């Protein structure tokens, strides 16, 4: 049986690669799981819970000697020495930025799978560790800024005076940026966001933010789901926008990162100096060089003009239990892909773009970089020439309509002439109601048809009253028809009110979506 080792992380890391919940599901795939003693202590996952899930608590040497080693961060040089030839390592490896790490792993003869190399395609979303962690980091960035900020986020009108809402600028509207926008907006702040990709504008607005466009001639569409380097023209205009916003906002959260490259500089020292005392900047890219002049990775800096710059690199790790659960779930989904037979045997298929992308070293051979996977987040414009010409609708000729109208009038005349009273009167009222109703509803916009019909269905109560009156008829056939009429009209009434009520709730705060 293939053994999987879950090892302890380096000092300062609170996450763990597998939680008791995910361990139980990994065991269901046919693996034997070995958890290093106290591996999950910092993420509220004690050894007893792992044992209850079916894992074995082992020593450091035993965990690292497993066939597959799972961990969060890339291994150190000392940890690499613990790996045996033929072992499979699964962790964050930053292959584009750390070629020396790939060389070291290749020399050990191992197979290495980089969780941060998962392509951003729909099928791989459940394995995308970067998105999971960025989502938590964006939320935590807002919490950290709120802790440092000396005021409320939301505006208030009190007996002591009016309190203006805080103004927040989020630079970069990727996963982390959108999470920050949503969190800051829910706290009541006025949130603005910038991003070179125009396709994110609607996403920003949908969660309560205001999209601040950087107007340039070029289109900055993404071909792989990640942000790409911008042009000089864009950078010049963006610098002007950031300088303008720095003078006005209270909090700036920067999230701009380009895969395989140092973080772009967005805020200069002059921009930071122009901000009001007490303002807060959270540089989420501090670990990759930083988006802000003066930020230091992992540290809290206070400038001469009283601006707090947070360069924390462990934002996701500050939510250790949730982060470990999401990380472990991403890891589990990758193992499911690599264990199609659920027999505890890890198989890597290079024909699969996801498996090919994450495999950066295979049995001592470096396989990075993989072939590019083209993914466009921007909606593709349909070619006008390829669209089929709409077929013209066939309409009835004027003569044909006249014939039908004439036949209807003749039928109405015959019923009114030969039918016994009071049937002609009732039938005439019915026909007039059908005609009037058709032209009234036909003139209503399509978007209003459902609520309109819901309300008009309630008028079926008149039918119920009439049918109830006929239930006392001595004729059995009339009684049966009256009972059926009461049943059908009642369904119409209650259904109409139910649909109307549900639609009204859709437009009320807190209603179903």
Tab-separated table of C-alpha atoms in Angstrom:
chain	number	residue	atom	x	y	z
A	1	UNK	CA	0.000	0.000	0.000
A	2	UNK	CA	1.344	3.446	-0.958
A	3	UNK	CA	2.144	5.569	2.070
A	4	UNK	CA	1.538	9.326	2.236
A	5	UNK	CA	3.460	11.377	4.779
A	6	UNK	CA	2.059	14.637	6.147
A	7	UNK	CA	5.027	16.495	7.620
A	8	UNK	CA	5.441	19.462	9.941
A	9	UNK	CA	6.086	22.869	8.407
A	10	UNK	CA	8.884	25.303	9.127
A	11	UNK	CA	8.682	27.696	12.056
A	12	UNK	CA	6.136	30.444	11.539
A	13	UNK	CA	3.831	28.415	9.277
A	14	UNK	CA	0.468	27.671	10.900
A	15	UNK	CA	-1.065	25.615	8.077
A	16	UNK	CA	-0.874	21.891	7.492
A	17	UNK	CA	-1.142	20.006	4.198
A	18	UNK	CA	-3.964	17.691	5.337
A	19	UNK	CA	-6.647	17.959	7.997
A	20	UNK	CA	-8.364	15.055	9.769
A	21	UNK	CA	-11.331	15.489	7.424
A	22	UNK	CA	-9.238	15.251	4.260
A	23	UNK	CA	-7.095	12.452	5.700
A	24	UNK	CA	-10.162	10.229	5.991
A	25	UNK	CA	-10.979	10.859	2.324
A	26	UNK	CA	-7.382	10.211	1.267
A	27	UNK	CA	-7.506	6.864	3.043
A	28	UNK	CA	-10.693	6.092	1.081
A	29	UNK	CA	-8.590	6.432	-2.090
A	30	UNK	CA	-6.545	3.436	-0.961
A	31	UNK	CA	-3.581	5.193	0.657
A	32	UNK	CA	-2.007	4.745	4.059
A	33	UNK	CA	-1.506	8.111	5.760
A	34	UNK	CA	1.365	8.850	8.162
A	35	UNK	CA	1.138	12.149	10.044
A	36	UNK	CA	4.194	13.561	11.755
A	37	UNK	CA	3.626	14.175	15.444
A	38	UNK	CA	2.064	17.624	16.144
A	39	UNK	CA	1.892	18.460	12.414
A	40	UNK	CA	-1.579	19.984	12.794
A	41	UNK	CA	-1.218	21.509	16.254
A	42	UNK	CA	-1.127	25.123	14.990
A	43	UNK	CA	-4.245	24.634	12.872
A	44	UNK	CA	-6.423	23.205	15.653
A	45	UNK	CA	-5.959	19.625	14.412
A	46	UNK	CA	-4.558	17.542	17.299
A	47	UNK	CA	-2.989	14.131	16.776
A	48	UNK	CA	-5.994	12.408	18.345
A	49	UNK	CA	-8.253	13.632	15.539
A	50	UNK	CA	-5.862	12.313	12.892
A	51	UNK	CA	-5.807	8.914	14.610
A	52	UNK	CA	-9.602	8.930	14.762
A	53	UNK	CA	-9.660	9.604	11.016
A	54	UNK	CA	-7.496	6.524	10.417
A	55	UNK	CA	-4.002	8.025	10.164
A	56	UNK	CA	-0.905	6.855	12.044
A	57	UNK	CA	1.079	9.350	14.129
A	58	UNK	CA	4.771	8.841	13.362
A	59	UNK	CA	8.193	10.411	13.852
A	60	UNK	CA	9.787	12.934	11.518
A	61	UNK	CA	11.981	10.319	9.842
A	62	UNK	CA	9.034	7.990	9.222
A	63	UNK	CA	6.901	10.746	7.700
A	64	UNK	CA	9.683	11.853	5.326
A	65	UNK	CA	10.376	8.249	4.288
A	66	UNK	CA	6.856	7.802	2.911
A	67	UNK	CA	6.285	7.158	-0.795
A	68	UNK	CA	4.501	10.499	-1.145
A	69	UNK	CA	5.339	13.527	1.012
A	70	UNK	CA	2.747	16.294	1.346
A	71	UNK	CA	3.569	19.710	2.744
A	72	UNK	CA	2.541	23.350	2.380
A	73	UNK	CA	5.777	25.254	1.721
A	74	UNK	CA	8.738	24.297	-0.427
A	75	UNK	CA	11.274	22.126	1.388
A	76	UNK	CA	14.507	23.547	2.731
A	77	UNK	CA	17.896	22.098	1.806
A	78	UNK	CA	17.924	19.987	4.964
A	79	UNK	CA	14.441	18.697	4.221
A	80	UNK	CA	15.384	17.801	0.651
A	81	UNK	CA	18.141	15.587	2.052
A	82	UNK	CA	15.454	13.557	3.835
A	83	UNK	CA	13.803	12.640	0.532
A	84	UNK	CA	14.652	9.292	-1.022
A	85	UNK	CA	14.940	8.558	-4.734
A	86	UNK	CA	11.538	7.684	-6.161
A	87	UNK	CA	9.642	9.734	-3.596
A	88	UNK	CA	6.891	12.049	-4.823
A	89	UNK	CA	6.800	15.512	-3.227
A	90	UNK	CA	3.609	17.611	-3.410
A	91	UNK	CA	3.830	21.211	-2.176
A	92	UNK	CA	4.149	24.853	-3.179
A	93	UNK	CA	7.409	25.118	-5.130
A	94	UNK	CA	7.356	28.411	-7.122
A	95	UNK	CA	9.058	26.688	-10.081
A	96	UNK	CA	9.275	29.834	-12.190
A	97	UNK	CA	11.181	31.708	-9.489
A	98	UNK	CA	13.295	28.949	-7.961
A	99	UNK	CA	15.140	26.962	-10.621
A	100	UNK	CA	17.783	26.045	-8.038
A	101	UNK	CA	15.088	24.219	-6.044
A	102	UNK	CA	14.124	22.160	-9.093
A	103	UNK	CA	17.792	21.294	-9.643
A	104	UNK	CA	18.137	20.131	-6.055
A	105	UNK	CA	15.008	17.983	-6.282
A	106	UNK	CA	16.117	16.517	-9.612
A	107	UNK	CA	19.475	15.510	-8.112
A	108	UNK	CA	17.632	13.552	-5.414
A	109	UNK	CA	15.798	11.586	-8.117
A	110	UNK	CA	12.343	12.515	-6.867
A	111	UNK	CA	9.103	13.473	-8.606
A	112	UNK	CA	7.850	16.925	-7.617
A	113	UNK	CA	4.333	18.280	-8.099
A	114	UNK	CA	3.943	22.048	-7.697
A	115	UNK	CA	0.567	23.069	-6.320
A	116	UNK	CA	1.172	26.639	-7.461
A	117	UNK	CA	1.494	25.493	-11.086
A	118	UNK	CA	-2.136	24.380	-11.471
A	119	UNK	CA	-3.482	25.957	-14.689
A	120	UNK	CA	-6.440	28.259	-14.314
A	121	UNK	CA	-8.982	26.276	-16.260
A	122	UNK	CA	-12.473	25.332	-15.127
A	123	UNK	CA	-11.629	21.673	-14.561
A	124	UNK	CA	-8.712	22.548	-12.272
A	125	UNK	CA	-10.457	25.088	-10.044
A	126	UNK	CA	-10.967	22.548	-7.259
A	127	UNK	CA	-7.166	22.074	-7.084
A	128	UNK	CA	-6.173	25.739	-7.322
A	129	UNK	CA	-4.342	26.355	-4.048
A	130	UNK	CA	-3.301	29.873	-5.069
A	131	UNK	CA	-6.929	30.938	-5.496
A	132	UNK	CA	-7.980	29.340	-2.205
A	133	UNK	CA	-5.216	31.029	-0.266
A	134	UNK	CA	-5.594	34.343	-2.109
A	135	UNK	CA	-9.272	34.414	-1.228
A	136	UNK	CA	-8.490	34.109	2.478
A	137	UNK	CA	-5.563	36.516	2.226
A	138	UNK	CA	-7.730	39.199	0.608
A	139	UNK	CA	-10.292	38.908	3.376
A	140	UNK	CA	-7.615	38.949	6.068
A	141	UNK	CA	-5.972	42.012	4.503
A	142	UNK	CA	-9.158	43.979	5.149
A	143	UNK	CA	-9.324	42.710	8.731
A	144	UNK	CA	-5.700	43.725	9.347
A	145	UNK	CA	-6.280	47.170	7.844
A	146	UNK	CA	-9.415	47.637	9.958
A	147	UNK	CA	-7.390	46.747	13.050
A	148	UNK	CA	-4.803	49.413	12.219
A	149	UNK	CA	-7.293	52.022	11.006
A	150	UNK	CA	-8.386	54.436	13.703
A	151	UNK	CA	-11.968	54.855	12.505
A	152	UNK	CA	-15.076	52.989	11.468
A	153	UNK	CA	-15.376	51.658	7.946
A	154	UNK	CA	-19.069	52.454	7.661
A	155	UNK	CA	-20.550	55.946	7.708
A	156	UNK	CA	-22.877	56.965	10.521
A	157	UNK	CA	-25.105	59.844	11.530
A	158	UNK	CA	-25.128	60.208	15.317
A	159	UNK	CA	-26.139	62.802	17.855
A	160	UNK	CA	-22.463	63.668	18.172
A	161	UNK	CA	-22.112	64.358	14.475
A	162	UNK	CA	-21.768	62.693	11.094
A	163	UNK	CA	-19.087	60.063	10.468
A	164	UNK	CA	-17.927	59.705	6.881
A	165	UNK	CA	-17.318	56.182	5.560
A	166	UNK	CA	-13.762	55.037	4.955
A	167	UNK	CA	-12.479	55.033	1.384
A	168	UNK	CA	-10.623	51.917	0.276
A	169	UNK	CA	-8.640	51.400	-2.933
A	170	UNK	CA	-7.869	47.846	-4.023
A	171	UNK	CA	-5.124	47.604	-6.627
A	172	UNK	CA	-5.659	44.429	-8.590
A	173	UNK	CA	-8.986	42.656	-8.897
A	174	UNK	CA	-7.891	39.040	-9.001
A	175	UNK	CA	-9.052	36.475	-6.464
A	176	UNK	CA	-7.432	38.288	-3.523
A	177	UNK	CA	-8.579	41.679	-4.745
A	178	UNK	CA	-12.186	40.599	-5.190
A	179	UNK	CA	-12.192	39.053	-1.718
A	180	UNK	CA	-10.860	42.322	-0.282
A	181	UNK	CA	-13.447	44.352	-2.195
A	182	UNK	CA	-16.282	42.179	-0.909
A	183	UNK	CA	-15.053	42.303	2.692
A	184	UNK	CA	-14.470	46.067	2.721
A	185	UNK	CA	-17.805	46.726	1.014
A	186	UNK	CA	-19.657	44.569	3.537
A	187	UNK	CA	-18.085	46.615	6.334
A	188	UNK	CA	-19.602	49.753	4.837
A	189	UNK	CA	-16.584	51.357	3.175
A	190	UNK	CA	-16.559	53.121	-0.175
A	191	UNK	CA	-14.477	50.721	-2.256
A	192	UNK	CA	-12.665	51.457	-5.496
A	193	UNK	CA	-10.613	49.029	-7.553
A	194	UNK	CA	-8.197	49.143	-10.462
A	195	UNK	CA	-7.018	46.353	-12.720
A	196	UNK	CA	-5.508	46.269	-16.210
A	197	UNK	CA	-7.953	43.556	-17.290
A	198	UNK	CA	-11.219	45.142	-18.484
A	199	UNK	CA	-13.142	41.907	-18.016
A	200	UNK	CA	-13.071	42.285	-14.212
A	201	UNK	CA	-15.049	45.554	-14.214
A	202	UNK	CA	-18.420	43.817	-13.918
A	203	UNK	CA	-17.102	41.549	-11.167
A	204	UNK	CA	-15.965	44.563	-9.161
A	205	UNK	CA	-19.337	46.284	-9.507
A	206	UNK	CA	-21.257	43.119	-8.658
A	207	UNK	CA	-19.760	43.001	-5.131
A	208	UNK	CA	-20.206	46.660	-4.311
A	209	UNK	CA	-17.020	48.201	-5.669
A	210	UNK	CA	-16.404	51.014	-8.125
A	211	UNK	CA	-14.126	50.159	-11.030
A	212	UNK	CA	-11.527	52.853	-11.713
A	213	UNK	CA	-10.420	52.359	-15.293
A	214	UNK	CA	-6.968	53.277	-16.540
A	215	UNK	CA	-7.792	54.665	-19.952
A	216	UNK	CA	-5.246	53.641	-22.593
A	217	UNK	CA	-5.576	52.502	-26.193
A	218	UNK	CA	-4.357	48.932	-25.627
A	219	UNK	CA	-6.518	46.090	-24.346
A	220	UNK	CA	-5.083	44.169	-21.400
A	221	UNK	CA	-6.883	40.854	-21.775
A	222	UNK	CA	-5.622	37.761	-19.967
A	223	UNK	CA	-4.763	34.660	-22.000
A	224	UNK	CA	-4.088	32.306	-19.077
A	225	UNK	CA	-6.258	33.592	-16.226
A	226	UNK	CA	-3.387	35.538	-14.620
A	227	UNK	CA	-2.405	39.174	-14.898
A	228	UNK	CA	0.339	39.993	-17.384
A	229	UNK	CA	2.948	42.729	-17.634
A	230	UNK	CA	1.600	46.106	-18.711
A	231	UNK	CA	2.951	48.526	-21.281
A	232	UNK	CA	4.804	51.769	-20.587
A	233	UNK	CA	1.750	53.796	-21.656
A	234	UNK	CA	-0.430	51.919	-19.212
A	235	UNK	CA	2.127	52.245	-16.414
A	236	UNK	CA	2.353	56.020	-16.887
A	237	UNK	CA	-1.407	56.506	-16.760
A	238	UNK	CA	-1.756	54.041	-13.870
A	239	UNK	CA	0.858	55.955	-11.869
A	240	UNK	CA	-1.224	59.105	-12.306
A	241	UNK	CA	-4.355	57.281	-11.145
A	242	UNK	CA	-2.618	55.901	-8.054
A	243	UNK	CA	-1.268	59.334	-7.177
A	244	UNK	CA	-4.756	60.826	-7.476
A	245	UNK	CA	-6.307	58.090	-5.369
A	246	UNK	CA	-3.581	58.239	-2.690
A	247	UNK	CA	-4.584	61.821	-1.949
A	248	UNK	CA	-8.208	60.831	-1.375
A	249	UNK	CA	-8.465	57.313	0.083
A	250	UNK	CA	-7.817	56.105	3.629
A	251	UNK	CA	-6.772	52.510	2.943
A	252	UNK	CA	-4.937	50.955	-0.009
A	253	UNK	CA	-4.658	47.207	-0.515
A	254	UNK	CA	-2.301	46.105	-3.288
A	255	UNK	CA	-2.495	42.611	-4.758
A	256	UNK	CA	-0.676	42.946	-8.099
A	257	UNK	CA	1.450	39.925	-8.990
A	258	UNK	CA	2.708	38.565	-12.306
A	259	UNK	CA	3.584	34.841	-12.346
A	260	UNK	CA	7.306	34.251	-12.586
A	261	UNK	CA	8.275	37.904	-12.129
A	262	UNK	CA	8.859	40.319	-9.234
A	263	UNK	CA	5.834	42.318	-8.112
A	264	UNK	CA	5.297	45.556	-10.083
A	265	UNK	CA	5.750	48.841	-8.239
A	266	UNK	CA	2.452	50.702	-7.973
A	267	UNK	CA	2.881	53.276	-5.199
A	268	UNK	CA	5.941	55.472	-5.005
A	269	UNK	CA	7.399	57.037	-1.891
A	270	UNK	CA	5.801	60.322	-2.960
A	271	UNK	CA	2.381	58.633	-3.140
A	272	UNK	CA	2.807	57.248	0.365
A	273	UNK	CA	3.937	60.638	1.650
A	274	UNK	CA	0.826	62.273	0.172
A	275	UNK	CA	-1.572	60.086	2.156
A	276	UNK	CA	-3.289	61.353	5.288
A	277	UNK	CA	-1.804	60.477	8.701
A	278	UNK	CA	-3.430	57.325	10.037
A	279	UNK	CA	-3.916	55.844	6.588
A	280	UNK	CA	-3.131	52.166	6.077
A	281	UNK	CA	-1.499	50.298	3.199
A	282	UNK	CA	-1.544	46.512	2.989
A	283	UNK	CA	1.029	45.285	0.480
A	284	UNK	CA	-0.020	41.723	-0.261
A	285	UNK	CA	2.846	41.357	-2.738
A	286	UNK	CA	5.538	42.206	-0.176
A	287	UNK	CA	6.914	38.680	-0.310
A	288	UNK	CA	7.620	39.066	-4.053
A	289	UNK	CA	9.342	42.453	-3.836
A	290	UNK	CA	6.291	44.541	-2.970
A	291	UNK	CA	3.938	46.871	-4.811
A	292	UNK	CA	4.665	49.755	-2.445
A	293	UNK	CA	7.853	51.721	-1.900
A	294	UNK	CA	9.000	51.235	1.677
A	295	UNK	CA	7.151	47.978	2.412
A	296	UNK	CA	9.160	45.206	4.052
A	297	UNK	CA	8.161	41.561	3.783
A	298	UNK	CA	6.670	40.295	7.025
A	299	UNK	CA	6.895	43.614	8.865
A	300	UNK	CA	4.747	46.549	9.971
A	301	UNK	CA	6.238	49.905	8.999
A	302	UNK	CA	5.107	53.372	10.093
A	303	UNK	CA	6.262	56.212	7.841
A	304	UNK	CA	7.288	59.695	8.952
A	305	UNK	CA	3.855	61.061	8.003
A	306	UNK	CA	2.024	58.412	10.059
A	307	UNK	CA	1.041	55.964	7.314
A	308	UNK	CA	1.064	52.299	8.364
A	309	UNK	CA	2.430	49.882	5.746
A	310	UNK	CA	1.733	46.203	6.396
A	311	UNK	CA	3.924	43.774	4.479
A	312	UNK	CA	2.616	40.602	6.075
A	313	UNK	CA	3.296	37.489	4.009
A	314	UNK	CA	1.253	35.095	6.155
A	315	UNK	CA	-2.212	36.591	5.708
A	316	UNK	CA	-3.827	33.268	4.781
A	317	UNK	CA	-1.954	31.588	7.630
A	318	UNK	CA	-3.589	33.997	10.065
A	319	UNK	CA	-6.740	31.968	9.477
A	320	UNK	CA	-4.976	28.623	10.086
A	321	UNK	CA	-7.942	26.317	10.546
A	322	UNK	CA	-9.831	27.552	7.490
A	323	UNK	CA	-6.665	27.826	5.400
A	324	UNK	CA	-5.605	24.274	6.248
A	325	UNK	CA	-9.035	22.921	5.392
A	326	UNK	CA	-9.068	24.625	1.986
A	327	UNK	CA	-5.451	23.698	1.284
A	328	UNK	CA	-6.110	20.101	2.269
A	329	UNK	CA	-9.208	19.964	0.077
A	330	UNK	CA	-7.223	21.230	-2.908
A	331	UNK	CA	-4.591	18.578	-2.188
A	332	UNK	CA	-7.281	15.897	-1.916
A	333	UNK	CA	-8.805	16.865	-5.262
A	334	UNK	CA	-5.385	16.597	-6.903
A	335	UNK	CA	-4.906	13.134	-5.411
A	336	UNK	CA	-8.316	12.105	-6.758
A	337	UNK	CA	-7.169	13.131	-10.225
A	338	UNK	CA	-3.917	11.210	-9.827
A	339	UNK	CA	-5.647	8.110	-8.427
A	340	UNK	CA	-8.392	7.364	-10.974
A	341	UNK	CA	-8.778	3.727	-9.875
A	342	UNK	CA	-8.929	4.626	-6.157
A	343	UNK	CA	-6.438	1.829	-5.545
A	344	UNK	CA	-3.781	3.810	-3.710
A	345	UNK	CA	-1.522	3.967	-6.764
A	346	UNK	CA	-0.375	7.422	-7.910
A	347	UNK	CA	-0.325	7.682	-11.714
A	348	UNK	CA	0.777	10.726	-13.707
A	349	UNK	CA	-0.632	11.124	-17.215
A	350	UNK	CA	1.183	13.747	-19.281
A	351	UNK	CA	-1.699	13.760	-21.767
A	352	UNK	CA	-3.729	15.544	-19.103
A	353	UNK	CA	-2.911	19.274	-19.153
A	354	UNK	CA	-3.422	19.616	-15.397
A	355	UNK	CA	-1.116	16.730	-14.495
A	356	UNK	CA	1.450	17.894	-17.024
A	357	UNK	CA	1.402	21.442	-15.659
A	358	UNK	CA	1.885	20.523	-11.989
A	359	UNK	CA	4.658	17.989	-12.636
A	360	UNK	CA	7.841	20.067	-12.502
A	361	UNK	CA	10.266	17.196	-11.842
A	362	UNK	CA	9.671	13.580	-12.873
A	363	UNK	CA	11.958	10.875	-11.555
A	364	UNK	CA	14.957	13.198	-11.487
A	365	UNK	CA	14.249	15.004	-14.773
A	366	UNK	CA	13.127	18.625	-14.792
A	367	UNK	CA	9.896	18.963	-16.799
A	368	UNK	CA	9.291	22.642	-16.148
A	369	UNK	CA	7.976	24.689	-17.922
A	370	UNK	CA	4.984	22.835	-19.389
A	371	UNK	CA	3.404	23.660	-22.750
A	372	UNK	CA	1.298	26.827	-22.439
A	373	UNK	CA	-2.406	26.480	-21.740
A	374	UNK	CA	-4.403	29.265	-23.328
A	375	UNK	CA	-7.302	30.449	-21.200
A	376	UNK	CA	-9.069	33.715	-21.866
A	377	UNK	CA	-11.211	35.276	-19.184
A	378	UNK	CA	-12.516	37.877	-21.600
A	379	UNK	CA	-15.696	37.083	-23.527
A	380	UNK	CA	-14.889	36.211	-27.111
A	381	UNK	CA	-16.532	38.452	-29.642
A	382	UNK	CA	-18.615	36.481	-32.084
A	383	UNK	CA	-17.752	37.077	-35.703
A	384	UNK	CA	-20.540	38.839	-37.492
A	385	UNK	CA	-19.847	36.951	-40.715
A	386	UNK	CA	-20.286	33.584	-39.014
A	387	UNK	CA	-23.709	34.350	-37.661
A	388	UNK	CA	-26.485	32.764	-39.708
A	389	UNK	CA	-29.016	35.084	-41.195
A	390	UNK	CA	-32.215	34.992	-39.142
A	391	UNK	CA	-35.068	33.423	-41.029
A	392	UNK	CA	-37.935	35.848	-41.576
A	393	UNK	CA	-41.054	34.957	-39.660
A	394	UNK	CA	-43.967	33.921	-41.801
A	395	UNK	CA	-46.945	36.124	-41.048
A	396	UNK	CA	-50.520	35.408	-42.022
A	397	UNK	CA	-51.830	37.372	-44.933
A	398	UNK	CA	-54.526	39.999	-44.451
A	399	UNK	CA	-56.957	37.815	-46.340
A	400	UNK	CA	-56.295	34.842	-44.088
A	401	UNK	CA	-56.763	36.933	-40.942
A	402	UNK	CA	-60.029	38.246	-42.356
A	403	UNK	CA	-61.305	34.735	-43.002
A	404	UNK	CA	-60.496	33.629	-39.447
A	405	UNK	CA	-62.143	36.706	-37.941
A	406	UNK	CA	-65.222	36.127	-40.081
A	407	UNK	CA	-65.470	32.487	-39.025
A	408	UNK	CA	-65.184	33.501	-35.382
A	409	UNK	CA	-67.929	36.082	-35.691
A	410	UNK	CA	-70.186	33.557	-37.439
A	411	UNK	CA	-69.592	31.031	-34.670
A	412	UNK	CA	-70.370	33.665	-32.034
A	413	UNK	CA	-73.530	34.685	-33.904
A	414	UNK	CA	-74.695	31.060	-34.170
A	415	UNK	CA	-74.193	30.444	-30.448
A	416	UNK	CA	-76.008	33.660	-29.506
A	417	UNK	CA	-78.890	32.797	-31.878
A	418	UNK	CA	-79.502	29.133	-31.245
A	419	UNK	CA	-78.092	28.371	-27.763
A	420	UNK	CA	-80.584	28.336	-24.878
A	421	UNK	CA	-80.506	31.174	-22.340
A	422	UNK	CA	-78.457	32.155	-20.382
A	423	UNK	CA	-75.537	30.496	-22.283
A	424	UNK	CA	-75.284	33.229	-24.982
A	425	UNK	CA	-74.794	35.954	-22.357
A	426	UNK	CA	-72.092	34.048	-20.505
A	427	UNK	CA	-70.323	33.060	-23.717
A	428	UNK	CA	-70.332	36.644	-24.974
A	429	UNK	CA	-68.771	37.862	-21.712
A	430	UNK	CA	-66.135	35.109	-21.953
A	431	UNK	CA	-65.188	36.037	-25.511
A	432	UNK	CA	-64.914	39.740	-24.709
A	433	UNK	CA	-62.741	38.916	-21.673
A	434	UNK	CA	-60.403	36.804	-23.824
A	435	UNK	CA	-60.039	39.581	-26.412
A	436	UNK	CA	-59.475	42.342	-23.849
A	437	UNK	CA	-57.070	40.199	-21.813
A	438	UNK	CA	-55.051	39.250	-24.911
A	439	UNK	CA	-54.493	42.844	-25.977
A	440	UNK	CA	-53.775	44.072	-22.429
A	441	UNK	CA	-51.181	41.379	-21.658
A	442	UNK	CA	-49.768	41.496	-25.201
A	443	UNK	CA	-48.745	45.130	-24.674
A	444	UNK	CA	-46.823	44.374	-21.451
A	445	UNK	CA	-43.012	44.002	-21.626
A	446	UNK	CA	-41.795	40.383	-21.519
A	447	UNK	CA	-39.840	40.987	-18.323
A	448	UNK	CA	-43.091	41.779	-16.512
A	449	UNK	CA	-45.112	38.810	-17.720
A	450	UNK	CA	-44.420	36.583	-14.724
A	451	UNK	CA	-45.429	39.070	-11.987
A	452	UNK	CA	-48.351	40.239	-14.089
A	453	UNK	CA	-49.683	36.732	-14.566
A	454	UNK	CA	-49.096	35.960	-10.892
A	455	UNK	CA	-51.389	38.809	-9.926
A	456	UNK	CA	-54.024	38.128	-12.596
A	457	UNK	CA	-54.132	34.485	-11.546
A	458	UNK	CA	-55.370	35.668	-8.169
A	459	UNK	CA	-58.472	36.946	-9.963
A	460	UNK	CA	-59.350	33.275	-10.376
A	461	UNK	CA	-61.075	33.717	-7.027
A	462	UNK	CA	-64.123	34.795	-9.007
A	463	UNK	CA	-64.135	31.366	-10.608
A	464	UNK	CA	-63.963	29.756	-7.170
A	465	UNK	CA	-66.967	31.730	-5.971
A	466	UNK	CA	-68.993	30.758	-9.017
A	467	UNK	CA	-67.975	27.105	-8.767
A	468	UNK	CA	-68.843	26.951	-5.075
A	469	UNK	CA	-72.297	28.294	-5.883
A	470	UNK	CA	-72.810	25.396	-8.309
A	471	UNK	CA	-71.791	22.704	-5.815
A	472	UNK	CA	-75.374	22.658	-4.501
A	473	UNK	CA	-76.794	21.963	-7.968
A	474	UNK	CA	-79.096	18.886	-8.155
A	475	UNK	CA	-77.295	17.809	-11.359
A	476	UNK	CA	-74.425	15.401	-10.572
A	477	UNK	CA	-72.472	16.408	-13.686
A	478	UNK	CA	-72.656	20.066	-12.675
A	479	UNK	CA	-71.462	19.195	-9.167
A	480	UNK	CA	-68.448	17.286	-10.518
A	481	UNK	CA	-67.528	20.100	-12.899
A	482	UNK	CA	-67.938	22.654	-10.085
A	483	UNK	CA	-65.650	20.632	-7.797
A	484	UNK	CA	-63.004	20.396	-10.522
A	485	UNK	CA	-63.343	24.155	-11.087
A	486	UNK	CA	-62.819	24.877	-7.386
A	487	UNK	CA	-59.699	22.667	-7.319
A	488	UNK	CA	-58.075	24.128	-10.414
A	489	UNK	CA	-58.869	27.734	-9.540
A	490	UNK	CA	-57.523	27.248	-5.995
A	491	UNK	CA	-54.245	25.921	-7.369
A	492	UNK	CA	-54.091	28.964	-9.648
A	493	UNK	CA	-54.725	31.365	-6.787
A	494	UNK	CA	-52.220	29.949	-4.293
A	495	UNK	CA	-49.641	29.404	-7.024
A	496	UNK	CA	-50.023	33.000	-8.177
A	497	UNK	CA	-49.497	34.391	-4.698
A	498	UNK	CA	-46.522	32.053	-4.096
A	499	UNK	CA	-44.792	33.138	-7.304
A	500	UNK	CA	-45.491	36.806	-6.609
A	501	UNK	CA	-44.198	36.541	-3.049
A	502	UNK	CA	-41.009	34.810	-4.167
A	503	UNK	CA	-40.330	37.417	-6.832
A	504	UNK	CA	-40.814	40.243	-4.359
A	505	UNK	CA	-38.312	38.603	-2.002
A	506	UNK	CA	-35.743	38.541	-4.797
A	507	UNK	CA	-35.746	42.335	-4.773
A	508	UNK	CA	-35.596	42.674	-0.997
A	509	UNK	CA	-32.390	42.619	1.045
A	510	UNK	CA	-31.590	39.182	2.377
A	511	UNK	CA	-34.018	37.411	0.058
A	512	UNK	CA	-33.246	34.367	-2.087
A	513	UNK	CA	-30.849	34.818	-4.971
